CSV table of C-alpha atoms and ligand atoms in Angstrom, one decimal:
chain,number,residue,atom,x,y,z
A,1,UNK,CA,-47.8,-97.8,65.7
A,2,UNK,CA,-51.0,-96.2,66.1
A,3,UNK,CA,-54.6,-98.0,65.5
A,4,UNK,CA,-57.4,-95.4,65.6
A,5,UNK,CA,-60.1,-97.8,65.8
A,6,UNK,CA,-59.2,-99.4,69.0
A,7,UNK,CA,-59.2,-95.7,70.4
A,8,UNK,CA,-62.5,-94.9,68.8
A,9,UNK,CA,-65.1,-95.6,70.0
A,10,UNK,CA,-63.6,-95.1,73.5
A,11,UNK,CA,-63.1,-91.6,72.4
A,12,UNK,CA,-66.6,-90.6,71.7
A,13,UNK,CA,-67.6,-92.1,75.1
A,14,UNK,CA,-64.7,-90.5,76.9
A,15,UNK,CA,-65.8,-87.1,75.5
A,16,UNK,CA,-69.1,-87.7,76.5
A,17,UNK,CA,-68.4,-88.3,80.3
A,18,UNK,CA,-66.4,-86.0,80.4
A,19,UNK,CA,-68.5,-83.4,79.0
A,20,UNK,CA,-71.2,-84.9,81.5
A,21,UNK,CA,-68.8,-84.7,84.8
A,22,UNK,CA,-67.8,-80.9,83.5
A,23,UNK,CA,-71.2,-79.5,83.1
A,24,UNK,CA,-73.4,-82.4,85.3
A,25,UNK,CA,-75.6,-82.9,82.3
A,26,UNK,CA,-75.4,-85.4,79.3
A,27,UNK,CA,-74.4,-83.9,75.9
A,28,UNK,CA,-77.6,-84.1,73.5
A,29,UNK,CA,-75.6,-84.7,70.8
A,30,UNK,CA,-72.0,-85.4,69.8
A,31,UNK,CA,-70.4,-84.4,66.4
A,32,UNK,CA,-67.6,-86.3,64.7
A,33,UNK,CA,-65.5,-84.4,62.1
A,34,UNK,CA,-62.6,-86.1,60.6
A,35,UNK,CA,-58.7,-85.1,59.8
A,36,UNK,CA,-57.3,-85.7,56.5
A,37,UNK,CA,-55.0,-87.2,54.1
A,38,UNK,CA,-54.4,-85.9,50.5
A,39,UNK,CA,-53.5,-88.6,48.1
A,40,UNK,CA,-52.0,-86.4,45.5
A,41,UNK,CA,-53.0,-82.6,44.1
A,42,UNK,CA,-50.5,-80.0,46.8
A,43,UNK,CA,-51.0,-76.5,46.7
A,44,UNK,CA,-53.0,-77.3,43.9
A,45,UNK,CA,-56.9,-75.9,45.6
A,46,UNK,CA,-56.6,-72.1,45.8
A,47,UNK,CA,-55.2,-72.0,42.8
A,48,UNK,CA,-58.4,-73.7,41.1
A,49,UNK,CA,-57.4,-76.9,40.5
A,50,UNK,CA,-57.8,-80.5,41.4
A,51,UNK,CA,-57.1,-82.6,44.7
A,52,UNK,CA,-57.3,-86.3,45.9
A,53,UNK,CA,-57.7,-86.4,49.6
A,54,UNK,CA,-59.6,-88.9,51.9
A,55,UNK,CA,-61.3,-87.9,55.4
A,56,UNK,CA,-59.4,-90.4,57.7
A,57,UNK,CA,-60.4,-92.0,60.6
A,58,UNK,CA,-59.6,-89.6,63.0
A,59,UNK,CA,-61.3,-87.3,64.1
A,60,UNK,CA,-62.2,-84.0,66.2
A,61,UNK,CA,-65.4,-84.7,68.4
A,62,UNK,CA,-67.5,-81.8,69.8
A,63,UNK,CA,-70.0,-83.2,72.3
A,64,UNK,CA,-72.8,-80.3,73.2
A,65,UNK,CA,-75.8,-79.0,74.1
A,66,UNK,CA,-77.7,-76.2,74.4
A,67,UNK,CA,-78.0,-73.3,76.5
A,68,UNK,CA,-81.2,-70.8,76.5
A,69,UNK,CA,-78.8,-67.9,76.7
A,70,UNK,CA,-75.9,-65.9,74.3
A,71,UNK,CA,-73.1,-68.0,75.4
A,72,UNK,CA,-71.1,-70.5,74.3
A,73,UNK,CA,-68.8,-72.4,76.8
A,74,UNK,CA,-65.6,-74.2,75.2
A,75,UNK,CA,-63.6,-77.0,77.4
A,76,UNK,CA,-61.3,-78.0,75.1
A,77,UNK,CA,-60.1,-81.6,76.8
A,78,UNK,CA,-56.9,-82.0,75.1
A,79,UNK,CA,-55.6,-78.4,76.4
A,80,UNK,CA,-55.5,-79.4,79.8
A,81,UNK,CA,-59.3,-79.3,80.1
A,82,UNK,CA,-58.5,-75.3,79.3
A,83,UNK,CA,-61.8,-72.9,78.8
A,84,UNK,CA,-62.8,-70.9,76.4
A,85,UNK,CA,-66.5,-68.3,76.8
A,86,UNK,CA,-67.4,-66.8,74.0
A,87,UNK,CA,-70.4,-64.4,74.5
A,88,UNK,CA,-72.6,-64.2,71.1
A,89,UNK,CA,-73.6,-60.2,72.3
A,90,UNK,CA,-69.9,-58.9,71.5
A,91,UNK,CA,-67.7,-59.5,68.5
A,92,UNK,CA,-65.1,-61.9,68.4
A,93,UNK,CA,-61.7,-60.7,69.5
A,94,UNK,CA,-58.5,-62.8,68.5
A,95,UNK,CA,-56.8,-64.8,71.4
A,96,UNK,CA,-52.9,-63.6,71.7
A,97,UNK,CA,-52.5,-66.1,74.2
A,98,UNK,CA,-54.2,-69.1,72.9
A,99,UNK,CA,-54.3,-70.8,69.4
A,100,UNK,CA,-57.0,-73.2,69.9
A,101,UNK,CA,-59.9,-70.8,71.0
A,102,UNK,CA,-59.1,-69.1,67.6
A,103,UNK,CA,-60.5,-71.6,65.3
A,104,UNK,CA,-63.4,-71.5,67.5
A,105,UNK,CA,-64.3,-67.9,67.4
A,106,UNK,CA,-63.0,-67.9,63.8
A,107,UNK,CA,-66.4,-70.0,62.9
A,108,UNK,CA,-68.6,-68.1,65.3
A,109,UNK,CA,-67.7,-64.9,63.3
A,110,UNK,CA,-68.7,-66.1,60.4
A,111,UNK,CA,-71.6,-67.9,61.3
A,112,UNK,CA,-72.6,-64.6,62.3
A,113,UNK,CA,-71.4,-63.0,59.5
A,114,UNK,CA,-73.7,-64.7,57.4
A,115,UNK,CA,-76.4,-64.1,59.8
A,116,UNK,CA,-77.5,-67.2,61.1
A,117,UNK,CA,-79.1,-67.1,64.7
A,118,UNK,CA,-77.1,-68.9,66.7
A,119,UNK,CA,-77.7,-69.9,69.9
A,120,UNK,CA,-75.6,-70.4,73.8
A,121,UNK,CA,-74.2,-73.9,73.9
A,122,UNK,CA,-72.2,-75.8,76.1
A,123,UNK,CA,-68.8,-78.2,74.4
A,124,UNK,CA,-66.7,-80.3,74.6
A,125,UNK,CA,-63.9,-80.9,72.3
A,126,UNK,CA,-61.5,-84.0,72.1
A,127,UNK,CA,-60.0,-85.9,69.3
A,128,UNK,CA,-57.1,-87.6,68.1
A,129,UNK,CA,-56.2,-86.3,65.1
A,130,UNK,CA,-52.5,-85.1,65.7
A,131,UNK,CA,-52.0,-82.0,66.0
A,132,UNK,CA,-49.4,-79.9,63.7
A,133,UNK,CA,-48.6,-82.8,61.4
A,134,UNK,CA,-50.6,-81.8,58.4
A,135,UNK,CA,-53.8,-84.0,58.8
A,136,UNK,CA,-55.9,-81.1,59.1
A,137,UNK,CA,-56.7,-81.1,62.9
A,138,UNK,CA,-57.7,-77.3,62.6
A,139,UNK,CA,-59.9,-77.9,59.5
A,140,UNK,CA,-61.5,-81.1,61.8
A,141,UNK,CA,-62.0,-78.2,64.9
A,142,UNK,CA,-63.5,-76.2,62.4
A,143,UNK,CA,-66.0,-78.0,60.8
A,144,UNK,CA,-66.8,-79.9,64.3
A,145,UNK,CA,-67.6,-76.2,65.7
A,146,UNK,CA,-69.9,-74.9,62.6
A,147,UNK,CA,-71.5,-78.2,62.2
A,148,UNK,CA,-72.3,-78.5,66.5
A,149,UNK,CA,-73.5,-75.0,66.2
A,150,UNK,CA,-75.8,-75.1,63.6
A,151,UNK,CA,-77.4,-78.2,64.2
A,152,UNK,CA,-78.1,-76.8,67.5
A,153,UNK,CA,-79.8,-74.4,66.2
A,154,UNK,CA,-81.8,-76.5,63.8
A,155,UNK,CA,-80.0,-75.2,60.7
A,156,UNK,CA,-78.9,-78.0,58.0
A,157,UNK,CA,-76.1,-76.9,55.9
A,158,UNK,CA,-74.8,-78.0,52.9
A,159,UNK,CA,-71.3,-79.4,53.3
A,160,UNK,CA,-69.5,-77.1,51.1
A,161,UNK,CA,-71.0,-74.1,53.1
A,162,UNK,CA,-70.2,-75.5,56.4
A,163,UNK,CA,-66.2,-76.0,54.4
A,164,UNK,CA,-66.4,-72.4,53.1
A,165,UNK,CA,-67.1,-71.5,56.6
A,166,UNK,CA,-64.1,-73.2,58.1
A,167,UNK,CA,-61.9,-72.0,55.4
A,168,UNK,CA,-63.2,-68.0,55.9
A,169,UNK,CA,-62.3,-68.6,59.6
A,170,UNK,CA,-59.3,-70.0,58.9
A,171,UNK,CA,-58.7,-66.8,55.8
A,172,UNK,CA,-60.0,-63.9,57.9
A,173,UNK,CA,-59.8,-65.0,61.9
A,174,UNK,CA,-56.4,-67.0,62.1
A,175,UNK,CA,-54.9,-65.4,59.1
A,176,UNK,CA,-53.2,-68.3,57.4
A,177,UNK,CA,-54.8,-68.2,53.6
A,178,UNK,CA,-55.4,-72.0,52.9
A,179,UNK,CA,-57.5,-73.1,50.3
A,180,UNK,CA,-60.6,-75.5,50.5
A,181,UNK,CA,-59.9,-78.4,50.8
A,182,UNK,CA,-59.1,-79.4,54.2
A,183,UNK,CA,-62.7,-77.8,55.1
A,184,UNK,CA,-64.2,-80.1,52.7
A,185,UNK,CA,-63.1,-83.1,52.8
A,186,UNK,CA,-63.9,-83.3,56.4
A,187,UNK,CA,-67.6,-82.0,55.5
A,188,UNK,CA,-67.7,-84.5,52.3
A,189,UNK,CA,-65.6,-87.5,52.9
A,190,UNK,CA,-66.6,-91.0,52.1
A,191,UNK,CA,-66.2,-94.5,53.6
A,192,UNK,CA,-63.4,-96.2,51.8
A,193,UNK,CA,-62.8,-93.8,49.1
A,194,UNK,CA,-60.6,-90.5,48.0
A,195,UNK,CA,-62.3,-88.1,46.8
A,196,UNK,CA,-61.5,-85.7,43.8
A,197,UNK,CA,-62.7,-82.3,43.8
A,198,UNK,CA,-62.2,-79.8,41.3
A,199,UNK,CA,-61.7,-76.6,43.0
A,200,UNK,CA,-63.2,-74.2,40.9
A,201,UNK,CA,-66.5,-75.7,40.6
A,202,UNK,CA,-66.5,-77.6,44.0
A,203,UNK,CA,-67.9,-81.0,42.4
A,204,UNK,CA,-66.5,-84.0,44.2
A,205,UNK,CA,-66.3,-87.5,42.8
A,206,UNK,CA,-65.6,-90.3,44.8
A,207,UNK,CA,-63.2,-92.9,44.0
A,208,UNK,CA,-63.0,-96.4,45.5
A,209,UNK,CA,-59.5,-97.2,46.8
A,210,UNK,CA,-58.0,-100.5,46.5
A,211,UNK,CA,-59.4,-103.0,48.9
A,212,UNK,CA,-55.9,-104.2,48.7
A,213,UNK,CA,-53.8,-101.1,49.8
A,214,UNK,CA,-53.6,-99.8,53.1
A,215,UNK,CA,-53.2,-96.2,53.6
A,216,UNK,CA,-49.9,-95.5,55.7
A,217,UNK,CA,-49.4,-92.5,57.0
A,218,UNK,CA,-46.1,-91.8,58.6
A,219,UNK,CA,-45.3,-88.2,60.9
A,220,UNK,CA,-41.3,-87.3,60.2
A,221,UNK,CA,-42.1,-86.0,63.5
A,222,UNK,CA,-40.6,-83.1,62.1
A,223,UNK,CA,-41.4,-79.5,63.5
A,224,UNK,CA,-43.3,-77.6,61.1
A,225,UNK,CA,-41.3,-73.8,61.5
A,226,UNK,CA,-42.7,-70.7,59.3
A,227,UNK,CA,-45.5,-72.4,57.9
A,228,UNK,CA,-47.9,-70.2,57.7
A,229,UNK,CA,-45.4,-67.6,56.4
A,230,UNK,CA,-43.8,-70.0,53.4
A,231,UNK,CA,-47.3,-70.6,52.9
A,232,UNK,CA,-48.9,-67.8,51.8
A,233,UNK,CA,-45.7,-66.8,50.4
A,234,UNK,CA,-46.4,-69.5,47.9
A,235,UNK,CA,-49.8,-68.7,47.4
A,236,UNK,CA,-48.7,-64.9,46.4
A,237,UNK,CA,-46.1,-66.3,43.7
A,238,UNK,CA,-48.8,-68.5,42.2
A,239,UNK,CA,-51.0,-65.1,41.7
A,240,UNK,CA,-48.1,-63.4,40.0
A,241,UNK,CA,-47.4,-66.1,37.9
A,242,UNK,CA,-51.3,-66.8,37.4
A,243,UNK,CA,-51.5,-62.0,36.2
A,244,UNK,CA,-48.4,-63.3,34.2
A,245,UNK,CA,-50.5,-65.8,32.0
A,246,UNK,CA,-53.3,-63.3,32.0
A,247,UNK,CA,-55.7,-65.7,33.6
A,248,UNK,CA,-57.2,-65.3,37.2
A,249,UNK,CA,-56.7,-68.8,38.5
A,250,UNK,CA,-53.3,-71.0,37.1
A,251,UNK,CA,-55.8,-73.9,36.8
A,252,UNK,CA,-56.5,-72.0,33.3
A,253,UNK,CA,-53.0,-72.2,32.1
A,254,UNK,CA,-52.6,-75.7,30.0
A,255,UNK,CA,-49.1,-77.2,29.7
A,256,UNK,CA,-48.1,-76.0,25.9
A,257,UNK,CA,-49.1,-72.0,27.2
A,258,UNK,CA,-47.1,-72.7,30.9
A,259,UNK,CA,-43.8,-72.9,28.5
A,260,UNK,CA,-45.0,-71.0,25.3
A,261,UNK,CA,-45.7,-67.5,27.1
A,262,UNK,CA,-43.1,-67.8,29.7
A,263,UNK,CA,-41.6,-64.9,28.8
A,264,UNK,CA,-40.0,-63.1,32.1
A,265,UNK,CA,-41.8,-64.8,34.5
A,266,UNK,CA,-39.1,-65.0,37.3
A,267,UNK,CA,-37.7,-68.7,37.5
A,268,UNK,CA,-39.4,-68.8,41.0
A,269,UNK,CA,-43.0,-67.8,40.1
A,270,UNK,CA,-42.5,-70.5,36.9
A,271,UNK,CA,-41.1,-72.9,38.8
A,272,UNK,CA,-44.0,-72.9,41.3
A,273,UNK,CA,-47.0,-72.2,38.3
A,274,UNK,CA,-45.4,-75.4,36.5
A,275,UNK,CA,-45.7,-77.3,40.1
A,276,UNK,CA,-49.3,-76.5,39.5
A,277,UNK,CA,-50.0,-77.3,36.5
A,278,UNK,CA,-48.5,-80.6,35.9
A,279,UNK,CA,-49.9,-81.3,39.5
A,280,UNK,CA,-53.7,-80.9,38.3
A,281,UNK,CA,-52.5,-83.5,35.5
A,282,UNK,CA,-51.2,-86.2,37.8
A,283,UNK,CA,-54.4,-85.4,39.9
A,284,UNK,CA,-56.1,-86.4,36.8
A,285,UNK,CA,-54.0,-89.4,35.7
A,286,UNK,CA,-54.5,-90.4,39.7
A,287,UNK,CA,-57.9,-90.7,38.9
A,288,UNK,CA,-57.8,-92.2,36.5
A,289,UNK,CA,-55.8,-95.2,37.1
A,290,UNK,CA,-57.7,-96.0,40.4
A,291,UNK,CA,-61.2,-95.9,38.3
A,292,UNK,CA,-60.0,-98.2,36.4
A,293,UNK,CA,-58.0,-100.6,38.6
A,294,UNK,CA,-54.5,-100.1,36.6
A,295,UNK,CA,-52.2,-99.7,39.5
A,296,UNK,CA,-49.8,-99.6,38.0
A,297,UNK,CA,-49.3,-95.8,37.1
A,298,UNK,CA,-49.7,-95.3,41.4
A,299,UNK,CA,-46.2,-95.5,41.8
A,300,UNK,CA,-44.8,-92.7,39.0
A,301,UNK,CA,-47.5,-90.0,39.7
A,302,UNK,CA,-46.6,-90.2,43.5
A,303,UNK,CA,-43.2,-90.5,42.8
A,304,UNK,CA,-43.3,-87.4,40.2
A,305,UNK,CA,-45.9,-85.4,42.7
A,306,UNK,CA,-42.9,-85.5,45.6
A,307,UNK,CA,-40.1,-84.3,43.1
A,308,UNK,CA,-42.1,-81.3,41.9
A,309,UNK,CA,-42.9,-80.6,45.3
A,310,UNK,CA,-39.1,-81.0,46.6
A,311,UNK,CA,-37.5,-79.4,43.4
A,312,UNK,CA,-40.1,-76.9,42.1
A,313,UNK,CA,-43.0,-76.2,44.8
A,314,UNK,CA,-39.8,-76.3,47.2
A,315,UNK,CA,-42.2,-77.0,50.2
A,316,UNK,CA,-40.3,-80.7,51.3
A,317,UNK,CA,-37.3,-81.2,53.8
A,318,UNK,CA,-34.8,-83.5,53.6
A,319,UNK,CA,-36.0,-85.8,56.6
A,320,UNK,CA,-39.0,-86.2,54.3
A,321,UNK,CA,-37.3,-86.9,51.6
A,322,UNK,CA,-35.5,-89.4,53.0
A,323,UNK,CA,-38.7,-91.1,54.0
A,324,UNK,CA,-40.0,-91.0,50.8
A,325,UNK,CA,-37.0,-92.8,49.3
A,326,UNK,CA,-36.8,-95.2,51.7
A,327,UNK,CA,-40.5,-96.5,51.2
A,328,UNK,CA,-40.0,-96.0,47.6
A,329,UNK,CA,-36.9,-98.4,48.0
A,330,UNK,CA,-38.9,-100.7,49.7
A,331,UNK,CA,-42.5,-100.7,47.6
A,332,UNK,CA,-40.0,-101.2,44.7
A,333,UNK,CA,-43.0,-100.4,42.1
A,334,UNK,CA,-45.7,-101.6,43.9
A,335,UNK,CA,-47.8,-98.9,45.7
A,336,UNK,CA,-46.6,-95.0,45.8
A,337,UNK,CA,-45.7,-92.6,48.4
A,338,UNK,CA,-45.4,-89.0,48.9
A,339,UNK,CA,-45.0,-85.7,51.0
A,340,UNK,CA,-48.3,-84.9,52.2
A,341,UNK,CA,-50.2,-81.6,53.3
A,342,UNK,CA,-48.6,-78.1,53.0
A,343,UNK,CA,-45.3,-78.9,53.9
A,344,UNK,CA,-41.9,-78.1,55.5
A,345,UNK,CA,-42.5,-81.1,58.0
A,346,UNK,CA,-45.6,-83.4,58.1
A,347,UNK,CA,-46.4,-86.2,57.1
A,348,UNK,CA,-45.9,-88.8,54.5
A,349,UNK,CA,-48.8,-91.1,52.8
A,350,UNK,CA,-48.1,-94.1,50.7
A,351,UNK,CA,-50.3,-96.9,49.9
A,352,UNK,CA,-49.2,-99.6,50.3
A,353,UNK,CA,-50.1,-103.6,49.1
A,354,UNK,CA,-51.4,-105.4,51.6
A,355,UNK,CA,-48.7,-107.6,51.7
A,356,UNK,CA,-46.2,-105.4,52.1
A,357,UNK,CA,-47.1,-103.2,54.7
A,358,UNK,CA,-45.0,-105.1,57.5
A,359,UNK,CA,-41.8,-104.8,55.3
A,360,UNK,CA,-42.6,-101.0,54.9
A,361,UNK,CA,-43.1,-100.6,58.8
A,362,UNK,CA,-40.0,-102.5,59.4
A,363,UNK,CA,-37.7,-100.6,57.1
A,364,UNK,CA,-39.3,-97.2,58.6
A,365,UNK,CA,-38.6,-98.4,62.3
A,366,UNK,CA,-35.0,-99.9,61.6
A,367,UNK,CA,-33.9,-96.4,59.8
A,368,UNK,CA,-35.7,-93.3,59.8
A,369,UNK,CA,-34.1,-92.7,63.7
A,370,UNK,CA,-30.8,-93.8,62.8
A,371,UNK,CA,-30.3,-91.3,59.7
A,372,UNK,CA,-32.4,-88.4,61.4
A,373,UNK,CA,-32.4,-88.6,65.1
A,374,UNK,CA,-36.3,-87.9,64.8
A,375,UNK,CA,-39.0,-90.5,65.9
A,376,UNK,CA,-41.1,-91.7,63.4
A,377,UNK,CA,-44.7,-92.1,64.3
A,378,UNK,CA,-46.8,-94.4,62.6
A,379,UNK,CA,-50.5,-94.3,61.4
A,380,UNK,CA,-52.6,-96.6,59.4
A,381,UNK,CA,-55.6,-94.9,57.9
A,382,UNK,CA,-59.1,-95.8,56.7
A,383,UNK,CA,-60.8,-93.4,54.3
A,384,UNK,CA,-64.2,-92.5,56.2
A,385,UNK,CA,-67.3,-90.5,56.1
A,386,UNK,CA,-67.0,-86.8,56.3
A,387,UNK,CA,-68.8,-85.1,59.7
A,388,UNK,CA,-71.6,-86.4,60.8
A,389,UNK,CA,-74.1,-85.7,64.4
A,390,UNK,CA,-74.2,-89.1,66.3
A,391,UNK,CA,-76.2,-89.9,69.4
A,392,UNK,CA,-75.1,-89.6,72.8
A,393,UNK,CA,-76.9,-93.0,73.6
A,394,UNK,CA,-74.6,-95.9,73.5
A,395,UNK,CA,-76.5,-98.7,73.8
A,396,UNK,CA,-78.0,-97.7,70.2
A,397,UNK,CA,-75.0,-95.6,68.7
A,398,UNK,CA,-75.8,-94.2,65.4
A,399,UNK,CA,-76.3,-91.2,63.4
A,400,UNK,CA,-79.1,-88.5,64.3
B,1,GLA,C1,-52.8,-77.0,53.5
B,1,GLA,C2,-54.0,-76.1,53.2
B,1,GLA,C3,-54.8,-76.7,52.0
B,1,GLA,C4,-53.9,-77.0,50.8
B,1,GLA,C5,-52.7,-77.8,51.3
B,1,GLA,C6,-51.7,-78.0,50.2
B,1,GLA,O1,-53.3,-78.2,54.0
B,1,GLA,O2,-54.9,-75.9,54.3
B,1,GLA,O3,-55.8,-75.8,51.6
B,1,GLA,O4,-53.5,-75.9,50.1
B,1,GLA,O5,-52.0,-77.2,52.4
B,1,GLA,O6,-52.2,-78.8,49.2
């Protein structure tokens, strides 16, 4: 069982001494960009359509300062303390050798790209969102990075160009062609709510959740192989299925045109545009039902979101699926739980009533090893603010 807020606030400090020992100068200030948890709407973003997620709190933080020359010094904490120096004179060059420094220079680039004059700095980075189980610790890194740099240099962007930047990294540097929301949610989250944003446009709205669900997030602990392959592998049968319908996005395909102008669209490409397109619905219906305090459709629309994803979307494995029907079995109706993230491993978010959350817990821990030899790891989750600049002064902690 993990509890984020014990490890906190501890975290932030921790980063900051640590930052201090390394370069034998306090931070000036310390960024805090969160991971994520998507409520319900998979695979549904790059093709235009809607998605539910909440920042959670867990975050990436980036503690800096600046430097009055054109470099920018890396010590990534969590890697061993590893270093990465990224000299703002030369273009960026991918690291063979290294994942994390990519996600780094993938934001430099574009920040430079889009011609903002950035400035040397000197980071940390340290957080606890886990890594490779579909919270979005990349997106977190990402936005942490563009947000430290640019405030460094005085520069206050929006937070869907600071996500755009994170995602173009993400497209162009590391190669894996995710859509937006990871980026931002993490730029646009907010405290105790999911929020819905319709891809196409970018407008968010924000939708309380429950003050009498938890949010349980639980890692199969599974190991996430060919991701980024199956991935974009998906995302390229959604565009042939999206030329079949004629339309550029499948979020412009309704249900009655999915099934009347089918045609010969392969069973594969219409399985996974049908995914989609019911998908935006529940997102909707999701919506919907929270607004309005009727819980009571929670449980079907998660329910339905997992089976399209397991049977159509094909993106679920069975460890997960066991998961899923085990807290199904156990919320009985009450509550709803589901695959999240891109798949093929991850993570699995229910919410769960109050009440119930110890029974949940208990049926996961007396189980999940025993039917798949894997070690579940358990998270409870707050929705939270999306990234924010705090002070490095503790005694008065607080926004800057
Ligand atoms: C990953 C991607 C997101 C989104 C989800 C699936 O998290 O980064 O853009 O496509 O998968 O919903």
């Amino acid at each position: 069982m993990v509890d984020a807020q014990s490890t906190q606030d501890s975290l932030s400090q921790v980063t900051c001494k640590y930052f201090e020992s390394y370069y034998g100068a306090p931070a000036e200030f310390l960024v805090r960009a969160p991971g994520r948890v998507n409520i319900i709407g998979e695979h549904t973003d790059y093709n235009g359509g809607f998605v539910f997620p909440a920042a959670i709190n867990y975050y990436t933080y980036v503690a800096a300062s600046k430097r009055q020359d054109a470099v920018i010094n890396v010590v990534a904490r969590d890697w061993s303390g590893q270093v990465d120096r990224i000299d703002l004179s030369k273009p960026m060059h991918f690291d063979e050798a290294r994942m994390w420094p990519n996600y780094i220079r993938g934001v430099v680039e574009q920040l430079q790209k889009r011609n903002y004059p950035l400035r040397g700095c000197d980071l940390v980075v340290s957080g606890n969102v886990p890594q490779g189980a579909g919270l979005s610790s990349s997106a977190a890194l990402e936005v942490g990075i563009a947000k430290a740099l640019t405030h460094a240099c005085g520069l206050i962007l929006t937070p869907l160009e600071l996500a755009q930047i994170g995602q173009d990294a993400e497209n162009q540097f590391v190669n894996c062609a995710c859509g937006i929301m990871d980026q931002l949610i993490s730029t646009s989250g907010v405290e105790g709510h999911a929020v819905m944003i319709d891809c196409r446009n970018f407008e968010t709205q924000s939708v309380a959740l429950p003050a009498d669900f938890e949010i349980i997030i639980i890692n199969s602990s599974v190991q996430r192989g060919l991701v980024d392959s199956e991935y974009n592998l998906r995302r390229a049968q959604c565009e042939t299925a999206a030329a079949h319908y004629g339309v550029e996005l499948l979020r412009e395909v309704s249900v009655e045109q999915l099934h009347a102008q089918r045609g010969h669209l392969d069973d594969v490409c219409f399985k996974r545009a049908r995914h989609v397109v019911e998908e935006n619905a529940r997102v909707l219906e999701m919506v919907e039902c929270l607004a309005s305090g009727e819980f009571g459709g929670l449980s079907q629309l998660m329910h339905d979101s997992h089976e399209s994803m397991r049977t159509l979307f094909e993106i679920t494995v069975p460890a997960i699926d066991y998961l899923v029907a085990l807290v199904a079995k156990t919320l009985d109706g009450e509550g709803g739980v589901r695959m999240t993230g891109g798949g093929f491993g991850g993570c699995v978010v229910a919410l769960v009533p109050v009440n119930k959350v110890a029974q949940v817990k208990a049926a996961v821990e007396a189980n999940y090893f025993n039917e798949t030899g894997l070690k579940e790891i358990i998270y409870t989750a707050r929705a939270s603010a999306g990234v924010v600049v705090l002070s490095t002064d503790f005694s008065a902690h607080g926004t800057v």
